[in-house]
XYZ file of C-alpha atoms in Angstrom:
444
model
C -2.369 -8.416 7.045
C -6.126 -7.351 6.055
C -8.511 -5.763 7.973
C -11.632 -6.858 5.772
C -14.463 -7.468 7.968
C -15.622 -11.328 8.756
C -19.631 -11.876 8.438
C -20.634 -13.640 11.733
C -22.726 -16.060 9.966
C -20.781 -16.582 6.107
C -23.141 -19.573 4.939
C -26.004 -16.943 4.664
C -24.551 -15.153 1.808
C -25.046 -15.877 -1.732
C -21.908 -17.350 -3.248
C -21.776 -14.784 -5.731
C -20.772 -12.449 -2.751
C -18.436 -14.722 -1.006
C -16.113 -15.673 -4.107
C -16.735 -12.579 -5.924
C -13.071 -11.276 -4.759
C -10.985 -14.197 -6.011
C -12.665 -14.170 -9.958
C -12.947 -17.615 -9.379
C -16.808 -19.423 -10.137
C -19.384 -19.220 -7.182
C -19.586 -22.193 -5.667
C -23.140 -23.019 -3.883
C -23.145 -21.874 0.032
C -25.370 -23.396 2.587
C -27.876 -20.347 1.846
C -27.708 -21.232 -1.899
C -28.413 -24.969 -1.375
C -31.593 -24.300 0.809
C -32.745 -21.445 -1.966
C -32.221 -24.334 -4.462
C -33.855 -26.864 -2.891
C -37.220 -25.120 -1.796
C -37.109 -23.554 -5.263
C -36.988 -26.982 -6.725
C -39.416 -28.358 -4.758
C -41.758 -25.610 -5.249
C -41.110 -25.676 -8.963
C -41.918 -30.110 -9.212
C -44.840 -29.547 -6.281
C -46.377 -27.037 -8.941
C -45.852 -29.136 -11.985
C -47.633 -32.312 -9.926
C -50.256 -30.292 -9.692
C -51.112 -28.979 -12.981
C -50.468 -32.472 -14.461
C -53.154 -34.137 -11.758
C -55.504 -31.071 -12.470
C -55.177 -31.669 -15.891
C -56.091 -35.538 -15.261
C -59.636 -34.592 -14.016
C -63.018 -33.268 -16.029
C -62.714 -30.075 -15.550
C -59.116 -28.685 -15.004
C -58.960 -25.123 -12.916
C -54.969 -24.612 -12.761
C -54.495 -24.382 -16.851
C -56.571 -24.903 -19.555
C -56.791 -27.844 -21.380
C -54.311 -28.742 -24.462
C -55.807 -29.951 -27.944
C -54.445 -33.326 -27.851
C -53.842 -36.001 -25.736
C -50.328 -36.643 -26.652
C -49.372 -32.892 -26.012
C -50.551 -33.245 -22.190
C -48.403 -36.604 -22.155
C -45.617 -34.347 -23.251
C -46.177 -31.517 -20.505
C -46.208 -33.857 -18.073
C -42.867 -35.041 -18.883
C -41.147 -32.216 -20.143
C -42.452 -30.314 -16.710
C -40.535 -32.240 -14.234
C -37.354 -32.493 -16.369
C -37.456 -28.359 -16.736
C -37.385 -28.472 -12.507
C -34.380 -31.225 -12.788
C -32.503 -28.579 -15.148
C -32.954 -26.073 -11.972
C -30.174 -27.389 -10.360
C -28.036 -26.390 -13.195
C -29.499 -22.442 -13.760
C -26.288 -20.936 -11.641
C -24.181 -21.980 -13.700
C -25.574 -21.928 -17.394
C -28.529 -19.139 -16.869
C -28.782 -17.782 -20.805
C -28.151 -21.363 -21.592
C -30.759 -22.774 -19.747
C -33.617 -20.247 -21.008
C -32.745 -20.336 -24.564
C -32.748 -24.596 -23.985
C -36.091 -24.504 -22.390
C -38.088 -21.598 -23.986
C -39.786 -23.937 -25.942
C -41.632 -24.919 -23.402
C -43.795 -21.321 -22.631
C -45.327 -22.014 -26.067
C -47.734 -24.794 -24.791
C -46.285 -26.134 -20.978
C -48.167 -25.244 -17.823
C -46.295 -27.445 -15.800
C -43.053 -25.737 -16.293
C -44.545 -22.624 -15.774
C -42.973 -21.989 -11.886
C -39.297 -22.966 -13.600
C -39.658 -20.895 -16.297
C -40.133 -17.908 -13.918
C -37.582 -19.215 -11.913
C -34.574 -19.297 -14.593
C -36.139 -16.279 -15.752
C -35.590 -14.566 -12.325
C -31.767 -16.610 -12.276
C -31.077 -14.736 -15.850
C -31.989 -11.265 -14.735
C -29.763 -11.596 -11.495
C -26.889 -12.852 -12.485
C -26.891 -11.421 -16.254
C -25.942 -7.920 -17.799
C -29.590 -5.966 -18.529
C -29.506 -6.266 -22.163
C -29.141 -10.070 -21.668
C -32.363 -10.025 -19.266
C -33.841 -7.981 -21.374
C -34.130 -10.559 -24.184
C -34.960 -13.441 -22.307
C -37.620 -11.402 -21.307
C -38.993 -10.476 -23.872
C -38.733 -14.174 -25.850
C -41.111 -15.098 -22.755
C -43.453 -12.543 -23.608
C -43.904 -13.536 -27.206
C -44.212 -17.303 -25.707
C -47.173 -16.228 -23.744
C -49.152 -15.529 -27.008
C -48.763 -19.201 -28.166
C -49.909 -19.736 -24.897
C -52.780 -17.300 -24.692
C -54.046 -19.276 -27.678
C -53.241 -22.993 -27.454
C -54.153 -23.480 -23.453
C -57.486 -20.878 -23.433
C -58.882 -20.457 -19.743
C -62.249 -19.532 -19.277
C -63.584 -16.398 -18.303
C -59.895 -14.458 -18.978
C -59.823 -14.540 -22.865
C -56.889 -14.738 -24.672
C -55.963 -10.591 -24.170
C -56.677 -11.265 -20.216
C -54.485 -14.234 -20.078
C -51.499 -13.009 -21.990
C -52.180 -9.788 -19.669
C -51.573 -11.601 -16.633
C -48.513 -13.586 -18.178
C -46.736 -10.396 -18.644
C -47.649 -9.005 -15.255
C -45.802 -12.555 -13.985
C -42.847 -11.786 -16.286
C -42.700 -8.102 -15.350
C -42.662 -8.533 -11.600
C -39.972 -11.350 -12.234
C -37.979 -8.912 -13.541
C -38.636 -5.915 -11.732
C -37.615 -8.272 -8.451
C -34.018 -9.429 -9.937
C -33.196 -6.364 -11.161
C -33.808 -5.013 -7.640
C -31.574 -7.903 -5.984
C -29.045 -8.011 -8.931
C -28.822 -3.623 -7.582
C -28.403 -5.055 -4.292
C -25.115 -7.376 -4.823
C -23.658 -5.235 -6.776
C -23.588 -1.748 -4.855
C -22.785 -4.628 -1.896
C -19.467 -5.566 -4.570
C -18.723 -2.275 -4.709
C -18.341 -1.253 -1.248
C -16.579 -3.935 -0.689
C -14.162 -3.235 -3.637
C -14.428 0.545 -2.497
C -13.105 -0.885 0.756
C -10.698 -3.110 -0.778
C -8.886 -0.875 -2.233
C -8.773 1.756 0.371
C -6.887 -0.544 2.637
C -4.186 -1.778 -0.050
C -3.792 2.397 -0.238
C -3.621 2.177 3.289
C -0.777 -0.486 3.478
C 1.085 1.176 0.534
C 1.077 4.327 2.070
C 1.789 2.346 5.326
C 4.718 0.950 3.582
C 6.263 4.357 2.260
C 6.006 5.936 5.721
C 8.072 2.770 7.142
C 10.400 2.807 3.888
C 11.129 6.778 4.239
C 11.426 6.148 8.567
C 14.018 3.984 7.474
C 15.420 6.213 5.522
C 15.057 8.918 8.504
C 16.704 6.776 11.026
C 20.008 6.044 8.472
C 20.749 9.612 7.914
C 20.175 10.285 11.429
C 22.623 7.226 12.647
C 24.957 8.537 9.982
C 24.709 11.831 10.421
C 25.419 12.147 14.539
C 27.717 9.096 14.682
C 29.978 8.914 11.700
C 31.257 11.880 13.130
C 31.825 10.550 16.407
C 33.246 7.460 15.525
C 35.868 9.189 12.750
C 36.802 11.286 15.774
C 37.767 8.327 17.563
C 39.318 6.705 15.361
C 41.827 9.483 14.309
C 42.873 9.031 18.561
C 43.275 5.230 18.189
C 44.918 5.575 15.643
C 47.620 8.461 16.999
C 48.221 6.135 19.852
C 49.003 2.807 17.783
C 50.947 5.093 15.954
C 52.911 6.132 18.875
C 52.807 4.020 20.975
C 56.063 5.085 23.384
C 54.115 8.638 23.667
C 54.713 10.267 27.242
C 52.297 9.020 29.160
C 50.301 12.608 29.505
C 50.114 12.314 25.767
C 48.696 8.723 26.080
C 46.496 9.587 29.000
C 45.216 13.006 27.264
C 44.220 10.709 24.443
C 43.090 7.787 26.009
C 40.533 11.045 27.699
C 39.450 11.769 24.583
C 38.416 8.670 23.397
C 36.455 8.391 26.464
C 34.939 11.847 26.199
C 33.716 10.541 21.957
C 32.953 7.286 22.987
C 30.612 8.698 25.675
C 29.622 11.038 23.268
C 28.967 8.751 20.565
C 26.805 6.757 23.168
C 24.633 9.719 24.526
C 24.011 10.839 20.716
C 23.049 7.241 20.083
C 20.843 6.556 23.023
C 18.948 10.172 22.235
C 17.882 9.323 18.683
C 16.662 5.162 19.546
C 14.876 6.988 22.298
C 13.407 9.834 20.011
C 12.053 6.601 17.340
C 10.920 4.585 20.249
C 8.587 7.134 21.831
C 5.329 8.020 20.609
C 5.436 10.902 23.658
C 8.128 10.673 25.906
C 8.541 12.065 28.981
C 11.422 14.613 29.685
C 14.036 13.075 31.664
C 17.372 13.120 30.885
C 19.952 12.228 28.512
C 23.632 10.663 28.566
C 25.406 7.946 28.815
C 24.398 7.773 32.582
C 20.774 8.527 32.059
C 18.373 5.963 33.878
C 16.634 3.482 31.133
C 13.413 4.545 29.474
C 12.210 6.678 26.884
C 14.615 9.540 26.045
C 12.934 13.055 24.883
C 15.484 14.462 21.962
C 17.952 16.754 22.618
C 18.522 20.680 21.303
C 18.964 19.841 17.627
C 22.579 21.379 16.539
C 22.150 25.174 15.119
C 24.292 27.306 13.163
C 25.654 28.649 16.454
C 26.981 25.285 17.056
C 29.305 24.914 14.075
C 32.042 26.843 15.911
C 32.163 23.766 18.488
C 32.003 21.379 15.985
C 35.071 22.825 14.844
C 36.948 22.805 17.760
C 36.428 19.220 18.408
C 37.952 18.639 14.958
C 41.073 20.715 15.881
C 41.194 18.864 19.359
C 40.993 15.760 17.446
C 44.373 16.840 15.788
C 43.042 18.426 12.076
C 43.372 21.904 10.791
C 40.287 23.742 10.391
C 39.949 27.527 9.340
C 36.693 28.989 9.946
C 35.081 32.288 8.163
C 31.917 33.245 9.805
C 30.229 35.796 7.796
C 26.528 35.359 8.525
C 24.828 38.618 8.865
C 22.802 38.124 12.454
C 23.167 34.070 13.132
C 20.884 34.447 15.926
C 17.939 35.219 13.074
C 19.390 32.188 11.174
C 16.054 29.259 11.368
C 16.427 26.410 13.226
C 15.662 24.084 10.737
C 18.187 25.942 8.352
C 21.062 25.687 10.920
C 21.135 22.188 11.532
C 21.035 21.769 8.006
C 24.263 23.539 7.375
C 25.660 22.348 10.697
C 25.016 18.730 9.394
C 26.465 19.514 5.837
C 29.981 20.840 7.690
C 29.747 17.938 9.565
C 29.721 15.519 6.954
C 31.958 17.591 5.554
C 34.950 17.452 7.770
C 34.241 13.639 8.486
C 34.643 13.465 4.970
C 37.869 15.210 5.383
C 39.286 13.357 8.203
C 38.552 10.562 6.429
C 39.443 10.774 3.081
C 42.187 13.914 3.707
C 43.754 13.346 6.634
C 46.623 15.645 7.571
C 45.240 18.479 4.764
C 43.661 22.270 5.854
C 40.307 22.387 6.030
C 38.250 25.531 5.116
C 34.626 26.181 6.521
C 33.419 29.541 5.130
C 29.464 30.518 6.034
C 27.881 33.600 4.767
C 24.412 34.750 3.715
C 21.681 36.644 5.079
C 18.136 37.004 5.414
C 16.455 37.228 1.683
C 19.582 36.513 0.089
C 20.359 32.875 1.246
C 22.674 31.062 3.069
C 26.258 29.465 1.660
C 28.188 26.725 3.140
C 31.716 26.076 1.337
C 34.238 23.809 2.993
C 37.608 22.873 0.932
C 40.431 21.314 1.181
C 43.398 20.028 -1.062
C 43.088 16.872 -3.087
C 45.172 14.089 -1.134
C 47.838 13.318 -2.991
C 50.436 10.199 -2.212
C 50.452 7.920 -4.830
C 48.571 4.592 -5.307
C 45.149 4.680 -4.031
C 43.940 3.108 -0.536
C 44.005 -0.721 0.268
C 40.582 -1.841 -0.685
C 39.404 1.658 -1.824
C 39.568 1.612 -5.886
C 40.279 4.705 -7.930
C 37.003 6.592 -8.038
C 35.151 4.999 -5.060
C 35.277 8.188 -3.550
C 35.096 11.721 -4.428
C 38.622 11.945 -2.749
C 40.051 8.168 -3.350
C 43.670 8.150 -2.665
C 45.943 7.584 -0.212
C 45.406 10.718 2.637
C 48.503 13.033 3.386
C 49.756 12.267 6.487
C 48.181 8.390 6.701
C 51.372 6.414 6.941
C 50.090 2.652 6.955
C 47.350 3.496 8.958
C 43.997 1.663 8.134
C 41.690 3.770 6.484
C 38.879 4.977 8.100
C 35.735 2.984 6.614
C 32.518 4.577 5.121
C 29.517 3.797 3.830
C 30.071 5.850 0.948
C 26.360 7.530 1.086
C 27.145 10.712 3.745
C 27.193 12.935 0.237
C 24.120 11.520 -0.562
C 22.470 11.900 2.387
C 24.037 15.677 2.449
C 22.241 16.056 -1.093
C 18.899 14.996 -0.170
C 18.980 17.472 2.836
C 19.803 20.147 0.772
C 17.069 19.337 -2.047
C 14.218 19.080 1.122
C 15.591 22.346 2.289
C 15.017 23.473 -1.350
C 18.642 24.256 -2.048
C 21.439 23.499 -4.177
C 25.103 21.492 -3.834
C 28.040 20.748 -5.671
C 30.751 19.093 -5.008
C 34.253 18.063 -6.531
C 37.560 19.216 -7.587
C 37.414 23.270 -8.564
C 39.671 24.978 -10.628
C 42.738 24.980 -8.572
C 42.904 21.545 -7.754
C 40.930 21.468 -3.761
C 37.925 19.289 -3.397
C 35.032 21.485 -2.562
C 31.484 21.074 -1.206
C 29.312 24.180 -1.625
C 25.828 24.195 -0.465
C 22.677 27.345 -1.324
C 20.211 27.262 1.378
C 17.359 29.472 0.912
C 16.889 32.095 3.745
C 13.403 33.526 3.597
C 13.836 37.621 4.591
C-alpha cells in the first residue's frame, strides 16, 4: 500500500524522473521522444544550412575552410554528429569525447555539439561537465583560427564561442538543480511513508499484543473458574441435587461473566468513541464503552470468587490508605493476583493460597502470593517436567483433565510489571512454596 502521488499527465516527465526510483536505466518517455526529435531536427536543419551557405560566393553562417576537401568532410561529418543525437542519453561522456574532434574545424556540427554538451552537463556529476567544457573551449581556438569570420577577429569569435558554451552550461546546471532537489523530495517523501508504515506496523504488532494480554488477562480467569465447577460435577456426579443446582448456578453466573468481560474489551478495540450504553451479557448490540478497570479495592472480591469456586485463599491486606493507591497501580497488582491464583488453580489445585499486599505511598507497593509446590508423583498427561513453573500432577486432581494454558500469563505478568517500572520474581523459595513477588513503585 503506497500513498506516492500519481502525475496526471506521466508522459511529460523526463524519464530520468519516472525510473529514477527503481535504479533501473531511463527509458525515453513521450516528452523525451518529442525533445529528441525537434532537437534532431533542429541540429540536421542547422547543418543543411551551413553546408548550402558554404556552397555559395560569399558564405555568412561560417567562414570559409582552407580546402576543398575539408568542407566535403564537414558536410559529412555534420549530419552523422546529429544521427549520433539519438544515442547522447545513453552514452553522454562517450559521445563528446567521440565527437570533439569535430569543434576544431566543423560548423555544421556546431548545434550538436552544444546539444551533447548541454546532455553531459545534465545528466553528469560537475567535475565531468566541467571537462567537457572546457575541451570545447580549447576547440574553439582551432576554430577561431582555421574558419576566420569577418569583422569578429579571431579574439571576438572565440569570445562568442565561449559565451555559447557558458550559457550551455549555466542552463544544464540549472535543470540538472531542478531534477535533483525534484529526486530528493521525492526520496524525502519516500522514505517518510515506509517510516510511516513501519511505525504503522509496530502500533498494530504491540495492539496485538494489547488485545492478548487483555483476552488473557480477564478471561483465563473466568474460564479456570469454570472449569474447576465442571469439573466438581463430573466428579460427582450423584451430588444432591442443591449441590448440582448451586453449581450448575455458578457456571452460569462465570459463563455470563466470562461473556460480559469479553463483549466489554471487543467493544473497547472496536470503538474509536463509543457511546455509553451499557454492558453485559444482555446489553443491546453496538459499541460497548469499557467498564471500571479492576483496582486494588477489588482484590478482596477477586478472592472470594476463588473461595466460592472451592480453593483456599488467605488474604493479608496491609496497604497503608488503599483508597490513595493509583488507579493504574491497582489494576496492575489486581491483574498480577489474578494471574496468580489462576495459576494456582491451575497448576495447584487443592493447595493454600497466600495473597499478602503491603506498601505505601513513597515506599512502594508489594504483591506476594504463595503456595506449596504440588506434589503427587509423575508429572501431568501432556505437561512435561519443566513446562511449567509448577509442572506436576496438582494435589487434589484425581484423573481430572488438567486445566490448559497458554503458558505466557507469567510473561504477560512480567511485562506489566517492567511498564509499571517494577520488579518480579518468581519460583520455588527457600522452604519449598512457589512464590510470585512483585515491587511496584508508589510515587509519595
Amino acid at each position: 500500500m503506497t500513498s506516492a502521488a500519481v502525475p496526471d499527465h506521466p508522459w511529460l516527465l523526463p524519464g530520468a524522473l519516472t525510473d529514477a526510483a527503481s535504479g533501473a536505466r531511463p527509458r525515453r518517455t513521450t516528452r523525451d521522444w518529442l525533445v529528441d526529435t525537434h532537437m534532431f531536427l533542429l541540429a540536421l536543419g542547422w547543418a543543411v544550412a551551413v553546408a548550402w551557405d558554404a556552397a555559395q560566393p560569399e558564405p555568412a553562417l561560417a567562414g570559409p575552410l582552407p580546402h576543398e576537401w575539408l568542407q566535403g568532410l564537414d558536410n559529412v561529418l555534420g549530419p552523422l554528429a546529429c544521427a549520433a543525437l539519438w544515442l547522447r542519453r545513453r552514452w553522454p561522456v562517450g559521445l563528446a569525447v567521440a565527437t570533439l574532434p569535430l569543434g576544431l574545424f566543423s560548423a555544421t556540427a556546431g548545434v550538436a555539439l552544444l546539444i551533447i554538451v548541454f546532455t553531459v552537463v545534465v545528466h553528469r556529476p560537475f567535475p565531468q561537465a566541467a571537462l567537457v567544457v572546457g575541451a570545447n573551449a580549447l576547440t574553439c581556438l582551432s576554430y577561431a583560427a582555421v574558419r576566420p569570420e569577418r569583422g569578429f577577429g579571431f579574439w571576438g569569435e572565440v569570445a562568442w564561442a565561449i559565451v555559447f558554451l557558458g550559457s550551455v552550461l549555466a542552463w544544464g546546471m540549472f535543470v540538472r538543480a531542478r531534477r535533483q532537489l525534484v529526486l530528493s523530495l521525492r526520496e524525502r517523501a519516500d522514505r517518510a511513508e515506509a517510516e510511516q508504515q513501519l511505525r504503522v506496523a509496530q502500533a498494530r504488532h504491540l495492539e496485538r499484543t494489547r488485545i492478548a494480554r487483555e483476552m488473557h488477562d480477564v478471561l483465563a480467569h473466568r474460564i479456570s473458574l469454570l472449569s474447576l465447577h465442571a469439573g466438581a460435577l463430573e466428579f460427582r456426579p450423584d451430588a444432591p441435587p442443591e449441590q448440582v443446582a448451586r453449581a450448575a448456578g455458578v457456571i452460569r453466573e462465570s459463563a455470563h461473566a466470562a461473556l460480559a468481560d469479553l463483549r466489554d474489551v471487543i467493544g473497547v478495540l472496536r470503538a474509536d468513541d463509543p457511546a455509553p450504553v451499557p454492558a453485559g451479557p444482555d446489553a443491546p448490540p453496538g459499541p460497548a464503552v469499557e467498564r471500571p478497570q479492576p483496582t486494588l479495592a477489588d482484590v478482596p472480591a477477586l478472592v472470594g470468587e476463588s473461595r466460592a469456586a472451592g480453593m483456599r485463599v488467605e488474604i493479608d491486606d496491609a496497604v497503608d490508605d488503599p483508597g490513595a493507591v493509583p488507579a493504574g497501580l491497582g489494576r496492575t497488582a489486581y491483574r498480577i493476583v489474578q494471574e496468580a491464583l489462576t495459576n494456582a488453580r491451575k497448576h495447584a489445585a487443592g493447595a493454600t493460597v497466600t495473597v499478602r499486599l503491603a506498601g505505601a505511598a513513597g515506599t512502594g507497593l508489594t504483591v506476594d502470593v504463595r503456595n506449596r509446590w504440588p506434589v503427587g508423583g509423575h508429572p501431568l498427561p501432556g505437561r512435561p517436567v519443566g513446562g511449567h513453573p509448577q509442572s506436576g500432577r496438582p494435589v487434589g486432581a484425581g484423573e481430572r483433565a488438567a486445566i490448559p494454558g497458554a503458558g505466557t500469563g507469567l510473561i504477560g505478568v512480567a511485562e506489566r510489571v517492567s511498564l509499571a517500572g517494577g520488579r518480579l520474581t518468581h519460583g520455588r523459595d527457600e522452604t519449598g512454596d512457589f512464590r510470585l513477588t512483585a515491587w511496584l513503585p508508589w510515587p509519595a
